[in-house]
XYZ file of C-alpha atoms in Angstrom:
83
model
C 20.538 -22.612 -9.321
C 20.217 -21.362 -5.779
C 17.936 -20.324 -2.929
C 17.512 -16.642 -2.156
C 18.510 -15.668 1.397
C 18.158 -11.906 1.497
C 17.333 -8.962 -0.777
C 19.938 -6.179 -0.710
C 20.387 -2.808 -2.401
C 23.944 -2.153 -3.619
C 25.461 1.249 -4.348
C 27.697 1.436 -7.440
C 31.224 2.849 -7.643
C 32.035 6.535 -8.027
C 30.667 8.054 -11.260
C 27.366 6.110 -11.156
C 24.643 6.698 -8.583
C 21.534 4.537 -9.185
C 20.832 1.807 -6.610
C 21.102 -1.778 -7.873
C 18.690 -4.531 -6.768
C 20.673 -7.590 -5.703
C 19.987 -10.800 -3.805
C 22.120 -12.990 -1.578
C 21.931 -16.516 -3.026
C 22.992 -19.846 -1.526
C 24.087 -21.835 -4.579
C 23.593 -25.573 -5.022
C 27.372 -25.909 -4.607
C 27.039 -24.522 -1.063
C 28.595 -21.074 -1.666
C 26.778 -17.844 -0.790
C 27.153 -15.107 -3.398
C 25.518 -11.828 -4.387
C 23.552 -11.841 -7.675
C 22.155 -8.869 -9.605
C 18.443 -8.815 -10.534
C 18.139 -7.165 -13.990
C 15.077 -5.291 -15.219
C 12.555 -3.082 -13.453
C 10.960 -4.526 -10.300
C 10.891 -8.028 -8.848
C 8.980 -9.963 -6.186
C 11.783 -12.079 -4.721
C 11.529 -13.058 -1.066
C 13.404 -15.382 1.256
C 13.438 -19.065 0.155
C 12.605 -18.314 -3.501
C 14.536 -20.382 -6.046
C 16.445 -18.477 -8.736
C 18.526 -19.517 -11.728
C 21.802 -17.579 -11.933
C 24.360 -17.153 -14.676
C 27.909 -15.849 -14.717
C 28.182 -12.160 -15.561
C 29.648 -9.527 -13.328
C 28.238 -6.077 -12.688
C 31.151 -3.754 -13.437
C 30.102 -0.823 -11.257
C 29.215 -2.888 -8.143
C 32.133 -4.536 -6.338
C 31.563 -8.169 -5.351
C 28.624 -8.831 -7.691
C 29.677 -11.626 -10.063
C 26.356 -13.306 -10.940
C 23.115 -12.285 -12.647
C 19.665 -13.796 -12.132
C 17.804 -15.173 -15.154
C 14.358 -13.608 -15.620
C 11.464 -15.937 -16.494
C 12.881 -19.059 -14.810
C 11.884 -20.637 -11.470
C 10.436 -18.052 -9.014
C 11.641 -14.888 -10.804
C 8.989 -13.729 -13.328
C 9.798 -12.009 -16.603
C 9.748 -8.223 -16.896
C 6.255 -6.784 -17.409
C 6.099 -4.420 -20.389
C 5.800 -0.784 -19.356
C 2.789 1.209 -20.585
C 3.602 4.153 -22.854
C 1.661 7.309 -22.031
């Protein structure tokens, strides 16, 4: 559990090129770490509360946590319309 400080876009390592949505989170233990936001789109802002779990993002250096969708202030992924 932690409070979101800042939204950042991370660039992955060499063979991959898509930008990754990440957030800087101040954990309840007092540490500040970068967490990945999975899924398409989010509405996180400063001071939002997010639940994080352990799980590193292999192609982004320094990202060792993932946010849990559907808990606290991070809503679940909205189903995409098929055309």
